[in-house]
Short mmCIF file of C-alpha atoms in Angstrom, two decimals:
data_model
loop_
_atom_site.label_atom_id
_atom_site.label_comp_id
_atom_site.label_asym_id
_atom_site.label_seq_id
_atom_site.Cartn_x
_atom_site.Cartn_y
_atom_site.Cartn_z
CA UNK A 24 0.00 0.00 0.00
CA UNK A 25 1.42 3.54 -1.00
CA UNK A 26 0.97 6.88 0.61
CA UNK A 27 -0.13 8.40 -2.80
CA UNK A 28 -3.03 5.81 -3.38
CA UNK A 29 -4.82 7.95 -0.85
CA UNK A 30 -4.18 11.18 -2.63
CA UNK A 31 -7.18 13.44 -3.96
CA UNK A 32 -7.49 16.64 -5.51
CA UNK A 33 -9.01 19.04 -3.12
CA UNK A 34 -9.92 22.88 -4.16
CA UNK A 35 -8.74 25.22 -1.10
CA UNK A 36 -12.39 27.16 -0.94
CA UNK A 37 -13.44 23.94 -0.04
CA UNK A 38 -11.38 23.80 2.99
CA UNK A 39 -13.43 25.29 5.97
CA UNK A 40 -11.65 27.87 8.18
CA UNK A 41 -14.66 28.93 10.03
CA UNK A 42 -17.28 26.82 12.04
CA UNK A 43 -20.77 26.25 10.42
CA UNK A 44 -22.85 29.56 12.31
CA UNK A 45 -24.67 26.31 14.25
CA UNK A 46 -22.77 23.11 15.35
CA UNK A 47 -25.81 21.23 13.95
CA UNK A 48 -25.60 23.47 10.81
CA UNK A 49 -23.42 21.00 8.77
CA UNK A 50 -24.00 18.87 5.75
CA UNK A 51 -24.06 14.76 6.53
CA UNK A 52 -22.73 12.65 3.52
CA UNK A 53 -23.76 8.78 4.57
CA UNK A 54 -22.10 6.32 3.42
CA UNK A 55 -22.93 2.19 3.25
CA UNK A 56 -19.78 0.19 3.25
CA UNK A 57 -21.25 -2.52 1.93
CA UNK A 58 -22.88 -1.60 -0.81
CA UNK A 59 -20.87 1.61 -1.75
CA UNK A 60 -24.43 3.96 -1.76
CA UNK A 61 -24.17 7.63 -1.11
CA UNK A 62 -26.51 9.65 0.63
CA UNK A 63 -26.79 13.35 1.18
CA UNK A 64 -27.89 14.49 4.40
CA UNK A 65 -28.03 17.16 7.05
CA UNK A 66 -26.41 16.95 10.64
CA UNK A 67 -29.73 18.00 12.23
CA UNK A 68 -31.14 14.69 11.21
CA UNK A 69 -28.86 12.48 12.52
CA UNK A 70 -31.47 11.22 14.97
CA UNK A 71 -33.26 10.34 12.01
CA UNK A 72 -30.48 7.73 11.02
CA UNK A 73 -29.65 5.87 14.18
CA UNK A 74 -31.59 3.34 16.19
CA UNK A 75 -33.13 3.13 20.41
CA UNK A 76 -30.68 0.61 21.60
CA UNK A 77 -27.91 2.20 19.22
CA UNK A 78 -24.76 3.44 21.51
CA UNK A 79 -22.58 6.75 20.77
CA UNK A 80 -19.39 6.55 21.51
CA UNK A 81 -17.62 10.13 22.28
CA UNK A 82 -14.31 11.36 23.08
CA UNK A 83 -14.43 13.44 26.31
CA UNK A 84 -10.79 14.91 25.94
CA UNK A 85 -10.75 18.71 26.53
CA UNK A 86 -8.41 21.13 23.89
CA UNK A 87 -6.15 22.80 26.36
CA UNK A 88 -5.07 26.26 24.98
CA UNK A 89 -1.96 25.09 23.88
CA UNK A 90 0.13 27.66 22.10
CA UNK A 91 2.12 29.92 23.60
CA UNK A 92 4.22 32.81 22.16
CA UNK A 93 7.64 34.46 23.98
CA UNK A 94 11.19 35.08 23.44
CA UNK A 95 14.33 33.17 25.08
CA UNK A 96 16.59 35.74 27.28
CA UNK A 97 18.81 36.86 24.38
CA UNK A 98 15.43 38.33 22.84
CA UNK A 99 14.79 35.67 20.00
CA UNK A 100 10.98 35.22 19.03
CA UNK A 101 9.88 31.44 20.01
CA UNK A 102 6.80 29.98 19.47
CA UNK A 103 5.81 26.76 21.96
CA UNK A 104 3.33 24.23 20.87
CA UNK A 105 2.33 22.22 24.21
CA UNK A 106 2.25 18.33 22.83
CA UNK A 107 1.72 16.68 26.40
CA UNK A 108 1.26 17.93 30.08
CA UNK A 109 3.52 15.57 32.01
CA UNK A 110 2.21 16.77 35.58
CA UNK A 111 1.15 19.98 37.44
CA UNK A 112 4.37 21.48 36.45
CA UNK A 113 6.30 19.85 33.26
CA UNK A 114 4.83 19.41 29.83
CA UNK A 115 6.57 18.46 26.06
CA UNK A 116 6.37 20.82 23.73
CA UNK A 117 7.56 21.86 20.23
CA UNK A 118 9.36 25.08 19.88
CA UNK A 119 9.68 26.72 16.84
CA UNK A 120 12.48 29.24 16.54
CA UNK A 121 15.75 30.21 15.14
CA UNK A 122 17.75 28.46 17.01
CA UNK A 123 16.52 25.96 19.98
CA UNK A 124 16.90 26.58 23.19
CA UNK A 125 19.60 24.86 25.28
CA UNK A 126 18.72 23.17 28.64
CA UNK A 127 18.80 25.14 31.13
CA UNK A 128 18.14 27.85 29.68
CA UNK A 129 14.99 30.67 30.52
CA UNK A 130 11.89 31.73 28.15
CA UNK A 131 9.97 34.63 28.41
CA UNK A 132 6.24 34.08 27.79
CA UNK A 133 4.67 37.45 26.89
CA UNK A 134 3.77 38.62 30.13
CA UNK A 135 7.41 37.55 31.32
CA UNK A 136 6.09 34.57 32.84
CA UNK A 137 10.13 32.79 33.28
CA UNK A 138 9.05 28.85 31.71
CA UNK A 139 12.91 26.52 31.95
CA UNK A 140 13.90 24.37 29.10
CA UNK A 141 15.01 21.58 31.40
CA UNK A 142 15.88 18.64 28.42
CA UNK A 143 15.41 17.32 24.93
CA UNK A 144 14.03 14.33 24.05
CA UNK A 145 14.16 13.96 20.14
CA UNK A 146 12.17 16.81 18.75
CA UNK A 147 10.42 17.48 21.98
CA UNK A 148 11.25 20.09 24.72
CA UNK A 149 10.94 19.36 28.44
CA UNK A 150 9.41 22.76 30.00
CA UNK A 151 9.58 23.68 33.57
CA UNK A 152 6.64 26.21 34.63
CA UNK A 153 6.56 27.95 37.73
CA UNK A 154 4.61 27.40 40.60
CA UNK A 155 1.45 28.60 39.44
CA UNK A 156 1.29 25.25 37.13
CA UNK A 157 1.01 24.37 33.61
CA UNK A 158 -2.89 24.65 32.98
CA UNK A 159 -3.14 27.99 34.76
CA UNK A 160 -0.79 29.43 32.63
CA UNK A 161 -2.18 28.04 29.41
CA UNK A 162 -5.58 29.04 30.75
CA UNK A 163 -4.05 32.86 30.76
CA UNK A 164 -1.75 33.43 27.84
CA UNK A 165 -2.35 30.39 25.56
CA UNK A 166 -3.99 29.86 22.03
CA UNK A 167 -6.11 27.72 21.04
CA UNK A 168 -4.09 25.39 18.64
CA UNK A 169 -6.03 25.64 15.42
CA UNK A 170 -5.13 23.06 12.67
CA UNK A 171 -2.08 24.41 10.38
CA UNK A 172 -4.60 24.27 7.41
CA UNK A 173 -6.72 27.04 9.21
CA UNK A 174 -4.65 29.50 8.73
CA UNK A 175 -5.80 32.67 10.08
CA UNK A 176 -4.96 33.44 13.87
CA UNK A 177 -7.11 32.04 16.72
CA UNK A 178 -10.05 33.99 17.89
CA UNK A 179 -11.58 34.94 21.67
CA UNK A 180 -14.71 32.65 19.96
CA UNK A 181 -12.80 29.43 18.96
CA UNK A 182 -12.16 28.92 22.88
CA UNK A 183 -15.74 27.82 22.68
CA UNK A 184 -15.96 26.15 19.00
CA UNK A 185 -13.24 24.47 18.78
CA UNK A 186 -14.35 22.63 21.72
CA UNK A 187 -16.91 19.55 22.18
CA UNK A 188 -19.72 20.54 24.42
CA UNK A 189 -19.37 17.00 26.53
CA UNK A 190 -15.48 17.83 27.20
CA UNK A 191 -14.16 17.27 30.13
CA UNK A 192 -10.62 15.73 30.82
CA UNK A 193 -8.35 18.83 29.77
CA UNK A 194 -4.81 17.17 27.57
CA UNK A 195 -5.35 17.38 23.89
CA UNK A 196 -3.93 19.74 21.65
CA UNK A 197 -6.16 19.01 18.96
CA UNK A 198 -9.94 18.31 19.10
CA UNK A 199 -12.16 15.46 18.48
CA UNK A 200 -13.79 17.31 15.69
CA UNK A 201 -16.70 14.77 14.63
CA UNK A 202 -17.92 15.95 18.15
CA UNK A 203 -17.86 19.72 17.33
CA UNK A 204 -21.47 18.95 15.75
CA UNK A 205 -23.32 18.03 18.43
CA UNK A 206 -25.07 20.25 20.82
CA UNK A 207 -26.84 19.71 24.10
CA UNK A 208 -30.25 19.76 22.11
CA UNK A 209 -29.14 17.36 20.00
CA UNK A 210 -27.74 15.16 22.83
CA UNK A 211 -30.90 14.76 24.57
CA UNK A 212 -33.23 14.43 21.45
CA UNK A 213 -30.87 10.96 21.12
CA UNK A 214 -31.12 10.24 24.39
CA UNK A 215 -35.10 10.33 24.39
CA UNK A 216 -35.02 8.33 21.51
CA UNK A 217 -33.74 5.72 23.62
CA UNK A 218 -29.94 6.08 22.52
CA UNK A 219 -27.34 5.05 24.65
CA UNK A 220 -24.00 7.06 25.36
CA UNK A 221 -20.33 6.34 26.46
CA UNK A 222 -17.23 8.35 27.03
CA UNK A 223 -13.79 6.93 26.42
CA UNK A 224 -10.42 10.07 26.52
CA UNK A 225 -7.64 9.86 24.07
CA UNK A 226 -5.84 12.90 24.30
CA UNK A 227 -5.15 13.87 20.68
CA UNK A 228 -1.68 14.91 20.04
CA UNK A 229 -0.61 17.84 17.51
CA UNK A 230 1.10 14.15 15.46
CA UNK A 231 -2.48 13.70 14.11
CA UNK A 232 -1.61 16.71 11.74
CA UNK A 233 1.91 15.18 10.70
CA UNK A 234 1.74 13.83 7.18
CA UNK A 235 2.78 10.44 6.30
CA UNK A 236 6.70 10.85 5.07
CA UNK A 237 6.95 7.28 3.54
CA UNK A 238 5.91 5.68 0.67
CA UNK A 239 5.38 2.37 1.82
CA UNK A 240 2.51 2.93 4.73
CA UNK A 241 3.84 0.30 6.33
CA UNK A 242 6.77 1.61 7.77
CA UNK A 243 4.73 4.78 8.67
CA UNK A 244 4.82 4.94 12.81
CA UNK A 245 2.32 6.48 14.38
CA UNK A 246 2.55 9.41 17.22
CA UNK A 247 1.77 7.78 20.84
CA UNK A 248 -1.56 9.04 23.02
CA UNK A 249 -2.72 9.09 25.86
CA UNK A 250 -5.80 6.54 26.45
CA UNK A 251 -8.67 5.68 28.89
CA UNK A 252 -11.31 3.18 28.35
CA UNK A 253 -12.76 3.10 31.83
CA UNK A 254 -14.92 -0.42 32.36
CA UNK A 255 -18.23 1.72 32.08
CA UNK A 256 -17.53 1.72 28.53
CA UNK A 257 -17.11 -2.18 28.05
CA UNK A 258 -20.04 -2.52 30.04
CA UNK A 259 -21.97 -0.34 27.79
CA UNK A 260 -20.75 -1.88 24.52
CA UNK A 261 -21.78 -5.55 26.02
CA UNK A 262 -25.09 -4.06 26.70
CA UNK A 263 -25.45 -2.81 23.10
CA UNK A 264 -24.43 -6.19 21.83
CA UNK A 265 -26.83 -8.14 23.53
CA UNK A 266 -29.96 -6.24 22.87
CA UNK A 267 -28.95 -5.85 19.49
CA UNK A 268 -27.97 -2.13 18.72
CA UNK A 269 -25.04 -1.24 17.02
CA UNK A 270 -21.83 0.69 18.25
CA UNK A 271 -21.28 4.19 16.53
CA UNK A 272 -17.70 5.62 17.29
CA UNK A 273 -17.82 9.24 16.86
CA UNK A 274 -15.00 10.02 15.41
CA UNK A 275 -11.24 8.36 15.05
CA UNK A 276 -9.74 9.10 18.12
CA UNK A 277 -12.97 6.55 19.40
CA UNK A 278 -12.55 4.14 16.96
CA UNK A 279 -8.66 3.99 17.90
CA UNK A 280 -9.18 4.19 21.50
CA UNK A 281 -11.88 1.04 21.48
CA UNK A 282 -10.12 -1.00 19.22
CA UNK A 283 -6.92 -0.53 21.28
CA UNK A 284 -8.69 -1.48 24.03
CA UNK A 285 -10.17 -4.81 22.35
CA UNK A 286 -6.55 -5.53 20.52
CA UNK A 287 -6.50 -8.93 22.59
CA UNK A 288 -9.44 -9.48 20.78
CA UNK A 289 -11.71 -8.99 23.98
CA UNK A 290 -13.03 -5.49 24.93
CA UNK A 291 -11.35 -4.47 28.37
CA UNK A 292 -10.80 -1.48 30.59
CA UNK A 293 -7.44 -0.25 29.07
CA UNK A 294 -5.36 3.06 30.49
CA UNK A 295 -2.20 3.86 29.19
CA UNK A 296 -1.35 4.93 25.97
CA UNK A 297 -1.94 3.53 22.40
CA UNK A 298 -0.13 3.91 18.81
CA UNK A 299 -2.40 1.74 17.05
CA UNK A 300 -2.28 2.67 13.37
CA UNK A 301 -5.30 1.21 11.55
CA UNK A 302 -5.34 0.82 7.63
CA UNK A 303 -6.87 -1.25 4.76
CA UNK A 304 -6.53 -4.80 5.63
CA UNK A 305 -7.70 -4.13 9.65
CA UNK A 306 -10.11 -6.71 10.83
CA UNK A 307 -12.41 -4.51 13.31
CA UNK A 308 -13.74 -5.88 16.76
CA UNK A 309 -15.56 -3.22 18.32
CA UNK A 310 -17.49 -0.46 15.80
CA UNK A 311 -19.82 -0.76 13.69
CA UNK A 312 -20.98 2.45 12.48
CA UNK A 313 -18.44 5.35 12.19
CA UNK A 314 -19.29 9.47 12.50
CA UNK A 315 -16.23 11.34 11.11
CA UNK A 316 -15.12 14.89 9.25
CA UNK A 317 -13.52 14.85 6.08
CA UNK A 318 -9.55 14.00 6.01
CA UNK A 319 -6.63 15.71 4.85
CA UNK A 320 -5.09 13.33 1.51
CA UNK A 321 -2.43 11.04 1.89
CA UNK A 322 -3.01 10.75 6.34
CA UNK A 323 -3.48 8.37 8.71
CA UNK A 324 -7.00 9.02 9.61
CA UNK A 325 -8.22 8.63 5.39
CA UNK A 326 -6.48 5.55 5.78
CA UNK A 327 -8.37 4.72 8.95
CA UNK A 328 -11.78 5.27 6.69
CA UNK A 329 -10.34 3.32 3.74
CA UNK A 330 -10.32 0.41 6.21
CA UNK A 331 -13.49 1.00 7.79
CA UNK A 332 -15.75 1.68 4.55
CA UNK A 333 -13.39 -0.02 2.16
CA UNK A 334 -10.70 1.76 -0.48
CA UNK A 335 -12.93 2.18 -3.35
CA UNK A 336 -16.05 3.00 -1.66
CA UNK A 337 -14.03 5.51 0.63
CA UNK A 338 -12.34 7.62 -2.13
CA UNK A 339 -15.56 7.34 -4.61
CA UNK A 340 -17.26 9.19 -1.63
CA UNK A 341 -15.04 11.88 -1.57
CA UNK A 342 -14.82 12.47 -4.92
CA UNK A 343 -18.03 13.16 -4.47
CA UNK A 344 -18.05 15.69 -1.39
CA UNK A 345 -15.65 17.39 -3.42
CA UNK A 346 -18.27 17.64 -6.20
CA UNK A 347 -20.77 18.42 -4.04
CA UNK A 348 -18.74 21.15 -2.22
CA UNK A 349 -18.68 19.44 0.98
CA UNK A 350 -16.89 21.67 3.51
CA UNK A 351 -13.80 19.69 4.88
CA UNK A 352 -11.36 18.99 7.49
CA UNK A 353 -12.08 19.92 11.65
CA UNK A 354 -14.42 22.60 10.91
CA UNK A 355 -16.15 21.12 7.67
CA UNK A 356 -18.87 18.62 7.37
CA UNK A 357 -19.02 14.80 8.30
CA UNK A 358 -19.96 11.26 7.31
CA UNK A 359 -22.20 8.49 8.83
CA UNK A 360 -20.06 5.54 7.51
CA UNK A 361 -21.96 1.71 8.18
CA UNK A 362 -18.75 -0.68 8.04
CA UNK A 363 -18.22 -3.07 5.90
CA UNK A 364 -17.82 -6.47 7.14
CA UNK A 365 -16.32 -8.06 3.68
CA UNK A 366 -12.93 -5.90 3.38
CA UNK A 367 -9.83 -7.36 4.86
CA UNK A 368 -7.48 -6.28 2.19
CA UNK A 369 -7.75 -4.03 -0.76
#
């Protein structure tokens, strides 16, 4: 499998760099594994297309404000990307700057908050903040970390946008963004329909933006994250299976997180972290319906579709969002994928 058989021609207009005016407000392409049908829907009527008995599966990581902007003592301009809070105090981090800083050495955030750049680890930076903790000062002087294909600066209203409404354990630097189209509204009208809900975490690193390098996929590896599949969850999911429903990940980071969780081929409580990298030829245990924005060409998560939906079926439906001027990518539309039990392969 190459990198470039996932390649598609996508017209930049079509990339959306605002949020729909309502999180309900987007289009819903659905698609049938199976059978390879399209059908073009709205968000709004998602409770249209799922079943009582059915279970949701969301991601309940909160997007930390994770960019911060400062200069090191000798006056050069940094930029810091936070990548993982290690405790109250230390996080990783990217740092973008002219030169990198050296350990030990000081960084003025723009208020002169003094952060220390206490080690290296391969392309990450260990960060020391002062007493007043990590969080705090992201909640202060941070960004919100907007995709690098949004390109326009972050805004006082992506705080609230570019969150889910259900988040709730603060560590990603990236959001769920299947979840960005669901409201409280919308919750409960699925819940009085008689659908079921679970919340797994897997705090979404800024590596779900970093393109696949190699040609061969296979020797692509995959950014590690930070999971939790609590035993609520499996309890849930055995629930659904015995009365019948079907399991609907929303979104990627829930697909990955329950079929980590289920990679000894059983569905258990699992908390750690996962680097499971799922492409065409993935034999799925857990989900069975999949909710899901449109993907950037040539990544992991198109790949994760092309498994899910099947290769063909999953780039004839984009072809066709692209004709029908879907909106894509974390603030664009999204699919309602049913999976397709007969693709193990290509």
């Amino acid at each position: 499998m190459r990198r470039q058989d996932f390649q598609f021609d996508l017209p930049d207009e079509l990339i959306a760099r605002t949020p729909a005016k309502e999180r309900r407000g987007s289009r819903l392409l659905c698609l049938d594994g199976p059978s390879g049908s399209i059908e073009h829907r709205q968000f709004a009527e998602l409770a249209d297309l799922v079943e009582a008995g059915d279970l949701l599966v969301f991601n309940d990581t909160r997007v930390i404000p994770a960019r911060l902007f400062g200069r090191k003592a000798s006056g050069g301009k940094l930029e810091i990307l936070i990548e993982r809070v290690l405790d109250e105090h230390r996080a990783l981090a990217h740092i973008r700057s002219s030169k990198s800083p050296k350990p030990g050495s000081e960084i003025l955030l723009e208020d002169s908050t003094s952060v220390e750049m206490v080690a290296r680890h391969e392309a990450l930076f260990e960060l020391q903040f002062p007493r007043e903790g990590v969080l705090p000062v992201l909640e202060r002087l941070g960004h919100m970390p907007l995709p690098p294909y949004i390109d326009r600066p972050d805004e006082a209203s992506d705080r609230e946008r570019y969150q889910t409404v259900y988040s709730r354990a603060a560590g990603a630097v990236a959001a769920p963004t299947a979840g960005l189209h669901f409201d409280e509204e919308m919750l409960d009208a699925l819940r009085s329909k008689g659908v079921e809900t679970a919340f797994v975490t897997l705090h979404v690193g800024a590596g779900t933006f970093q393109p696949v390098r190699v040609d061969d996929i296979f020797e692509h590896q995959m950014h590690s994250e930070v999971l939790n599949v609590p035993e609520s969850v499996c309890r849930a999911v055995a629930d659904c299976r015995a009365r019948g429903g079907r399991v609907i990940a929303v979104g990627t980071t829930s697909v990955r997180a329950l079929e980590s969780a289920a990679a000894s081929g059983e569905l258990a409580p699992t908390v750690g972290e996962t680097d499971i990298f799922i492409y065409p030829g993935y034999s799925f245990r857990v989900v069975d319906r999949l909710i899901t924005n449109f993907h950037l060409p040539e990544s992991t998560l198109l790949m994760l579709v092309s498994a899910f939906a099947g290769y063909e079926q999953t780039m004839n439906a984009y072809r066709e969002a692209v004709r029908e001027k879907y909106r894509f990518f974390s603030y664009g539309d999204a699919m309602l994928i049913s999976r397709n039990p007969e693709v193990f392969g290509w």
